[in-house]
Short mmCIF file of C-alpha atoms in Angstrom, two decimals:
data_model
loop_
_atom_site.label_atom_id
_atom_site.label_comp_id
_atom_site.label_asym_id
_atom_site.label_seq_id
_atom_site.Cartn_x
_atom_site.Cartn_y
_atom_site.Cartn_z
CA ARG G 1 -8.94 9.92 10.92
CA ASP G 2 -9.77 12.37 8.22
CA LYS G 3 -10.34 9.94 5.35
CA SER G 4 -12.15 6.66 5.23
CA VAL G 5 -10.51 3.61 3.73
CA GLN G 6 -13.18 3.71 1.02
CA ASP G 7 -11.95 7.17 -0.01
CA LYS G 8 -8.47 5.72 -0.57
CA VAL G 9 -9.39 2.49 -2.36
CA ALA G 10 -9.71 1.95 -6.08
CA LEU G 11 -12.58 -0.51 -5.77
CA ASP G 12 -12.29 -1.60 -9.39
CA ASN G 13 -8.76 -2.98 -8.77
CA ALA G 14 -8.69 -6.01 -6.47
CA VAL G 15 -4.93 -5.98 -5.84
CA GLU G 16 -4.93 -2.26 -5.04
CA THR G 17 -7.94 -2.73 -2.76
CA ALA G 18 -6.21 -5.57 -0.91
CA ASP G 19 -3.05 -3.46 -0.63
CA THR G 20 -4.94 -0.55 0.93
CA ILE G 21 -6.89 -2.74 3.34
CA THR G 22 -3.72 -4.55 4.38
CA HIS G 23 -1.88 -1.24 4.86
CA GLU G 24 -4.66 0.17 7.02
CA THR G 25 -5.00 -3.08 8.99
CA ARG G 26 -1.29 -2.89 9.75
CA HIS G 27 -1.91 0.54 11.27
CA CYS G 28 -4.45 -1.08 13.61
CA TYR G 29 -1.79 -3.58 14.70
CA GLN G 30 0.72 -0.75 15.16
CA HIS G 31 -1.72 1.13 17.39
CA GLU G 32 -2.19 -1.98 19.54
CA CYS G 33 1.59 -2.32 19.86
CA ALA G 34 1.94 1.39 20.68
CA ASP G 35 -0.79 1.17 23.31
CA HIS G 36 0.88 -1.81 25.03
CA PRO G 37 4.58 -1.49 24.19
CA LYS G 38 6.91 -4.42 24.86
CA THR G 39 9.60 -4.09 22.19
CA GLU G 40 11.74 -1.28 20.81
CA GLN G 41 9.58 -1.29 17.70
CA ASP G 42 6.43 -0.88 19.82
CA TYR G 43 7.96 2.16 21.51
CA ALA G 44 9.01 3.53 18.12
CA PHE G 45 5.41 3.14 16.90
CA ARG G 46 4.15 4.94 20.01
CA ASP G 47 6.62 7.78 19.56
CA ASN G 48 5.70 8.08 15.88
CA PHE G 49 1.95 8.19 16.60
CA ASP G 50 2.55 10.77 19.34
CA ASN G 51 4.39 12.93 16.79
CA TYR G 52 2.55 11.93 13.64
CA VAL G 53 3.08 14.07 10.55
CA THR G 54 0.09 14.18 8.21
CA PRO G 55 0.56 14.31 4.43
CA ASP G 56 -0.98 17.78 4.28
CA MET G 57 1.63 18.99 6.80
CA ASP G 58 4.60 17.40 5.02
CA PHE G 59 4.04 14.75 2.35
CA GLU G 60 7.61 13.46 2.32
CA GLY G 61 7.76 13.58 6.11
CA ASP G 62 4.61 11.48 6.26
CA GLU G 63 6.05 8.94 3.83
CA ASP G 64 9.30 8.68 5.83
CA GLN G 65 7.65 7.85 9.16
CA ILE G 66 8.30 4.41 10.66
CA VAL G 67 4.59 3.55 10.84
CA GLU G 68 4.07 4.41 7.18
CA ALA G 69 7.20 2.60 5.98
CA ASP G 70 6.26 -0.46 8.03
CA ALA G 71 2.66 -0.45 6.72
CA ARG G 72 3.85 -0.08 3.13
CA ASP G 73 6.35 -2.95 3.54
CA TYR G 74 3.69 -5.16 5.15
CA ALA G 75 1.17 -4.40 2.41
CA GLN G 76 3.78 -4.97 -0.31
CA ALA G 77 4.63 -8.39 1.12
CA TYR G 78 0.93 -9.31 1.03
CA ARG G 79 0.57 -7.87 -2.45
CA ASP G 80 3.51 -9.98 -3.65
CA MET G 81 1.78 -13.10 -2.32
CA ILE G 82 -1.47 -12.46 -4.19
CA SER G 83 -0.31 -11.03 -7.49
#
């Protein structure tokens, strides 16, 4: 990975920090699913990681990827619980 979580986190904002950590943790879960696929979603994660588009390649393409949408949704659900 080209950026550390610390590079992405606004450490002076607890909710934003929790959002970023939750988002990145979801990516860890997605990688586990992709490495040991059992469901259609697991296979979709694997396919997405195999063909990952970085923001510097295509920002909108990065945002539209299943792993990014899933991580954003997961982080938003957590954010809604704590704020």
